[in-house]
XYZ file of C-alpha atoms in Angstrom:
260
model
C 117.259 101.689 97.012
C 113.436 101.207 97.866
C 111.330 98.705 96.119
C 107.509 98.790 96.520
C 104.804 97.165 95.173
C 103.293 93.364 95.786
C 104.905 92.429 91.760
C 108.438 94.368 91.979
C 109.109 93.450 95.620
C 107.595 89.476 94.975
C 110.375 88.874 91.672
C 113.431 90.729 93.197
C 112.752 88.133 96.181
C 112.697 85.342 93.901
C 115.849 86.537 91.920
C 117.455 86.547 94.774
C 116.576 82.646 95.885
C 119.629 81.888 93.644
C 121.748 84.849 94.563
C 122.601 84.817 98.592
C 125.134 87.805 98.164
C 121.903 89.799 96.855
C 119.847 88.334 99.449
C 122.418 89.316 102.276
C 122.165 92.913 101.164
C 117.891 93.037 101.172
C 115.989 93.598 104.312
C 111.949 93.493 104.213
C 109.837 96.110 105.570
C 106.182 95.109 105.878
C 103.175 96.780 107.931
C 100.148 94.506 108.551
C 100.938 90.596 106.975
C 98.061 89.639 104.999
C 98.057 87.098 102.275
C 100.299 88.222 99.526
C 102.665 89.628 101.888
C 102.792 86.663 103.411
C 103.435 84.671 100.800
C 106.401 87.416 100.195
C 107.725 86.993 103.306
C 108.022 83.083 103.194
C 109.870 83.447 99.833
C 112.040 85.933 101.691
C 112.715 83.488 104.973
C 113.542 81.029 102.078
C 115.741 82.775 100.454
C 117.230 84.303 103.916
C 116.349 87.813 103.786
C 115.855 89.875 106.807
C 112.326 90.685 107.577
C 110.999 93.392 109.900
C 107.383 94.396 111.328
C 106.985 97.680 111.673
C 104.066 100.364 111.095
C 102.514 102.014 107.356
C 104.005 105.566 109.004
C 107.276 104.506 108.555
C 106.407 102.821 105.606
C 105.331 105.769 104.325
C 108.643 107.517 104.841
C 110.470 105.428 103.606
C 108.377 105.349 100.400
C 108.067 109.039 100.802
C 111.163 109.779 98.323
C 109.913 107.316 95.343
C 107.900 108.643 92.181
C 104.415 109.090 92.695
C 103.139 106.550 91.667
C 105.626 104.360 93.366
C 104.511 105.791 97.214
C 101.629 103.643 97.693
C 103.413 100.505 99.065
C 100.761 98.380 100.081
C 102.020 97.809 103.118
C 105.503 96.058 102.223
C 108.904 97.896 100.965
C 112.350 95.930 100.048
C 115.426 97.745 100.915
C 118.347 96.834 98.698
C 121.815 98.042 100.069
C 125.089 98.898 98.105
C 126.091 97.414 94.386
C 123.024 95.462 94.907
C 120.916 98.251 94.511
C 121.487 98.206 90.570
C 118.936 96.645 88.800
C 120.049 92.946 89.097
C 118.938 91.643 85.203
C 121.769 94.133 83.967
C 124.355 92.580 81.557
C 127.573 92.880 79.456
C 126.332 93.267 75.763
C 129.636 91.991 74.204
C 129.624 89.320 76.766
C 125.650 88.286 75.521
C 126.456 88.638 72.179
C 129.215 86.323 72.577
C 127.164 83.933 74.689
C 124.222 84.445 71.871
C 126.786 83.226 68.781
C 128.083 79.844 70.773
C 124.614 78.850 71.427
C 123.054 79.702 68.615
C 120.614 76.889 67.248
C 119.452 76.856 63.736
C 115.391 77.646 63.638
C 115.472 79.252 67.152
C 114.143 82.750 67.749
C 115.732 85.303 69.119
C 114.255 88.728 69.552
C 116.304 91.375 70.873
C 114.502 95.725 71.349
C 116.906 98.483 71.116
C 115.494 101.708 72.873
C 116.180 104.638 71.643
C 115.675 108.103 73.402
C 112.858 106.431 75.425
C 113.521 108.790 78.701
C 110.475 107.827 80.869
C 110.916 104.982 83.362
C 107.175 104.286 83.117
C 107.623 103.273 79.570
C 110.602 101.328 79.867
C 109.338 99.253 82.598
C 105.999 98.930 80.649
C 107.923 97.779 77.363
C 110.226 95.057 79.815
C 106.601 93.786 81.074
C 106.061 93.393 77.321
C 109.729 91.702 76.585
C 108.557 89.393 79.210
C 105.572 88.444 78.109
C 106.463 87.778 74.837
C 109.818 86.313 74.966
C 112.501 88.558 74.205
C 115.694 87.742 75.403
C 117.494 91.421 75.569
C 116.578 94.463 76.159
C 119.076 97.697 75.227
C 119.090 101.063 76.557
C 121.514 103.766 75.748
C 123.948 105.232 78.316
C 122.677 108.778 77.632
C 119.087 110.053 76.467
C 117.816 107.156 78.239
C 116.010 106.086 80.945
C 118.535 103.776 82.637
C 119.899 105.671 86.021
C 119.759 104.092 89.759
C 117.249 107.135 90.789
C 114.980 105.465 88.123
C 114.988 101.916 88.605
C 112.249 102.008 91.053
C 110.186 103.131 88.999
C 111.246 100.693 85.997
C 110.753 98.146 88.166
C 107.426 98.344 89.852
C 105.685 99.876 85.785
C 107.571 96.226 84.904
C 105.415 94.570 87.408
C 108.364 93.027 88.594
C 109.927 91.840 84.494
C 112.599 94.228 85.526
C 114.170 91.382 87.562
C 113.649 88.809 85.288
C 114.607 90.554 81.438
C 118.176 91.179 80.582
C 119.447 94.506 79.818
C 122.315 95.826 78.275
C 123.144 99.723 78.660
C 125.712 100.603 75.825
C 127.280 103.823 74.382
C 126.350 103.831 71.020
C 123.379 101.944 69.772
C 124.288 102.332 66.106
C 127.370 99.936 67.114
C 125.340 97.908 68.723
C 122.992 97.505 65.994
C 126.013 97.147 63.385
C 126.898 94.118 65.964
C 123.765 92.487 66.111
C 123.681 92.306 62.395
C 127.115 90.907 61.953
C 125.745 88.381 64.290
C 122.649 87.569 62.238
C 120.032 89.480 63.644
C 117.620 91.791 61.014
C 117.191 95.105 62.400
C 113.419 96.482 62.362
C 112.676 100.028 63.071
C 108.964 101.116 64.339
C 108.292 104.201 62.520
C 104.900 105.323 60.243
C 104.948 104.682 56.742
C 106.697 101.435 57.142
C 105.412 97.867 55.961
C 102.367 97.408 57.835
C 103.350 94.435 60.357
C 100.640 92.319 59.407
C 101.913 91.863 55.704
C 105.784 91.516 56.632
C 107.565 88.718 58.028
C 109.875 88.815 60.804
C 113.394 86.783 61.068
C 114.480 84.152 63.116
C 116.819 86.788 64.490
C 115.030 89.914 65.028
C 116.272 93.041 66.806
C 112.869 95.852 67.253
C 114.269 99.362 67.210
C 111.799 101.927 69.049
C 112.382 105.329 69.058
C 110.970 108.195 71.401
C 107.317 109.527 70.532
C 108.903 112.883 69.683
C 112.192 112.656 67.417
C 111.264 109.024 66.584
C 114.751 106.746 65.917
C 117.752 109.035 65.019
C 118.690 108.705 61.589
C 122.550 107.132 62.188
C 120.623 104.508 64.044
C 117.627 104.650 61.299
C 120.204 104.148 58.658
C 121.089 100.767 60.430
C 117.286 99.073 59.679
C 116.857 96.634 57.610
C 113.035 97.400 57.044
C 110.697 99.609 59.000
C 107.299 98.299 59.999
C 104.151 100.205 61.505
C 100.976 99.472 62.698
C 97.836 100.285 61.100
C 95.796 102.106 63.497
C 92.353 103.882 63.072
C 92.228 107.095 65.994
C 92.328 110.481 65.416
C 95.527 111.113 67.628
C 98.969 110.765 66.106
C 100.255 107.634 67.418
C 99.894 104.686 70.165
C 102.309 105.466 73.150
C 105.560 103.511 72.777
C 105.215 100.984 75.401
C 102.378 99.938 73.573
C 103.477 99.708 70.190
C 106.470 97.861 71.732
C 103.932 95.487 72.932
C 102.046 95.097 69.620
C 104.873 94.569 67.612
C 106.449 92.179 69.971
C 103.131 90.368 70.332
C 103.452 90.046 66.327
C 107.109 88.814 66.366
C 106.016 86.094 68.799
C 102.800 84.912 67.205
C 104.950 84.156 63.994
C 107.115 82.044 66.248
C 104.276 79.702 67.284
């Protein structure tokens, strides 16, 4: 796997300061040093992480491969090797939920966004930069109809400006379980679709999970069925609706400002 970008390549480095088995499986690829690949590369010599000089041509090739929009490496790749290569925030759902329900604190806030049929990697990594931002504590993607794949994380990654290493996510089977689970746990499920309570006149739980579906088929209607309440956001453009990333980020923006 090939990382570029100054964000994506800067937080895998630092999730890897507490992880040497990670670390012993990344070797750094840089061109000309300036500042913040500098400052890169003395994270990676602290966290013991090869680190080779070498020329933007071969850079280039061995950015050649990525997405578009993932080619122009700024002088500085990562190379991740083997089981490493997996995007390194992934975890076990059951295993969170479990941690989630022995920790639990009463008055704490816990948000939680389900995906649902969001298939581009630019929009997942977008909405992760959002989790990020704004606190939430688990992100879920579904094994199928998802954006989720190894051939896509670079791309997750570097749109998360480097949240991707930081945010947990779970990839599951079935989301409507999951769901179902969440609210057996305590969690109110919210779905994002028009004609909901506008979110400035509803109140979100302690426990929230944010359900956004894809900008065509919206959330399917088994998973639907699971909501508690649907919200939307008032908007005033002549287009149909904001891109999901975004609303992800409004409504998780909202979610957190009631938390303060």
């Amino acid at each position: 796997m090939i990382l570029s970008g100054f964000h994506a390549v800067e937080e895998r480095v630092k999730a890897a300061l507490e992880n040497p088995v990670a670390a012993a499986k990344m070797k750094i690829f840089f061109s000309k040093p300036g500042p913040r690949v500098k400052k890169i590369l003395e994270l990676a010599k602290t966290a013991k992480i090869a680190c080779e000089q070498t020329d933007n041509k071969a850079l280039d090739q061995m950015a050649a491969a990525l997405d578009a929009s993932a080619r122009d490496h700024r002088g500085i790749v990562l190379e991740i090797q083997g089981q490493e290569a997996r995007q390194s925030n992934i975890v076990d759902f059951d295993a969170w939920l479990e941690r989630f329900k022995a920790a639990r604190v009463a008055g704490a806030r816990t948000t939680v966004v389900i995906l649902d049929s969001v298939t581009d990697p630019h929009n997942v990594g977008a909405v992760l930069r959002s989790a990020d931002q704004f606190g939430a504590a688990l992100v879920i993607l579904p094994e199928r109809r998802g954006a989720n794949d190894v051939a896509q994380n670079e791309i997750i990654a570097r749109s998360s400006a480097g949240a991707a290493s930081w945010v947990p996510v779970s990839v599951v089977t079935n989301l409507v379980r999951a769901a179902q689970q969440l609210k057996d746990a305590g969690f109110w499920i919210y779905g994002a679709d028009a004609g909901g309570v506008q979110v400035q006149d509803g109140t979100f739980s302690a426990n929230s999970v944010l359900v956004m579906g894809s900008e065509g088929s919206g959330i399917a209607r088994l998973l639907k069925e699971q909501c508690d309440t649907i919200v939307s956001i008032p908007t005033c453009g002549r287009i149909d609706s904001l891109n999901v990333s975004v609303a992800a980020g409004v409504l998780l923006y909202e979610i957190y400002r009631q938390s303060l």
